[in-house]
Amino acid sequence: MNLKRIFGALLTALGIGGLIYTAVIFAGTSGETTEIKSLIIYGILGIIFFVSGISLVRTTKDES
């Protein structure tokens, strides 16, 4: 059981969740400043988690 792959999958899942939450906020936004700030913050964090998780899974070699 490779701990790096599990952590990468967890980061990927968190990134997907953040991006979905960003889409939900975007769909229900009315243009207020606080909504736009949270939209940007959750979107950037979702992208960072997603990309780092995918790269961690891809670069980790199977050693079984």
Tab-separated table of C-alpha atoms in Angstrom:
chain	number	residue	atom	x	y	z
A	1	MET	CA	0.000	0.000	0.000
A	2	ASN	CA	1.622	3.188	-1.165
A	3	LEU	CA	0.989	6.151	1.136
A	4	LYS	CA	1.928	8.748	-1.496
A	5	ARG	CA	-0.701	7.418	-3.915
A	6	ILE	CA	-3.363	7.497	-1.218
A	7	PHE	CA	-2.421	11.064	-0.303
A	8	GLY	CA	-2.453	12.015	-3.992
A	9	ALA	CA	-5.920	10.525	-4.411
A	10	LEU	CA	-7.100	12.405	-1.321
A	11	LEU	CA	-5.719	15.691	-2.668
A	12	THR	CA	-7.369	15.026	-6.020
A	13	ALA	CA	-10.722	14.349	-4.361
A	14	LEU	CA	-10.422	17.540	-2.288
A	15	GLY	CA	-9.578	19.489	-5.440
A	16	ILE	CA	-12.598	18.114	-7.276
A	17	GLY	CA	-14.772	18.960	-4.284
A	18	GLY	CA	-13.404	22.504	-4.211
A	19	LEU	CA	-14.031	22.982	-7.910
A	20	ILE	CA	-17.592	21.652	-7.615
A	21	TYR	CA	-18.228	23.966	-4.667
A	22	THR	CA	-16.868	26.855	-6.737
A	23	ALA	CA	-19.302	25.981	-9.511
A	24	VAL	CA	-22.193	25.928	-7.024
A	25	ILE	CA	-21.204	29.349	-5.684
A	26	PHE	CA	-20.822	30.656	-9.237
A	27	ALA	CA	-24.290	29.429	-10.207
A	28	GLY	CA	-25.913	31.135	-7.236
A	29	THR	CA	-23.951	34.374	-7.153
A	30	SER	CA	-25.579	37.755	-7.483
A	31	GLY	CA	-22.325	39.682	-7.898
A	32	GLU	CA	-21.596	40.778	-4.347
A	33	THR	CA	-17.978	41.342	-3.358
A	34	THR	CA	-17.885	38.645	-0.664
A	35	GLU	CA	-19.273	36.050	-3.076
A	36	ILE	CA	-16.677	36.919	-5.699
A	37	LYS	CA	-13.866	36.706	-3.135
A	38	SER	CA	-14.999	33.275	-1.941
A	39	LEU	CA	-15.419	32.170	-5.557
A	40	ILE	CA	-11.811	33.103	-6.330
A	41	ILE	CA	-10.412	31.582	-3.117
A	42	TYR	CA	-12.223	28.239	-3.441
A	43	GLY	CA	-11.446	28.054	-7.148
A	44	ILE	CA	-7.723	28.634	-6.692
A	45	LEU	CA	-7.498	26.174	-3.792
A	46	GLY	CA	-9.440	23.577	-5.776
A	47	ILE	CA	-7.126	23.921	-8.757
A	48	ILE	CA	-4.008	23.716	-6.574
A	49	PHE	CA	-5.228	20.594	-4.757
A	50	PHE	CA	-6.377	18.941	-7.964
A	51	VAL	CA	-3.151	19.562	-9.882
A	52	SER	CA	-0.886	18.585	-6.982
A	53	GLY	CA	-2.877	15.398	-6.364
A	54	ILE	CA	-2.786	14.360	-10.010
A	55	SER	CA	0.944	15.044	-10.285
A	56	LEU	CA	1.634	13.113	-7.068
A	57	VAL	CA	-0.278	10.077	-8.347
A	58	ARG	CA	1.407	10.221	-11.756
A	59	THR	CA	4.983	10.557	-10.473
A	60	THR	CA	4.755	7.885	-7.759
A	61	LYS	CA	6.067	4.527	-8.958
A	62	ASP	CA	4.466	1.229	-7.995
A	63	GLU	CA	6.868	-0.812	-5.904
A	64	SER	CA	4.962	-3.968	-5.042
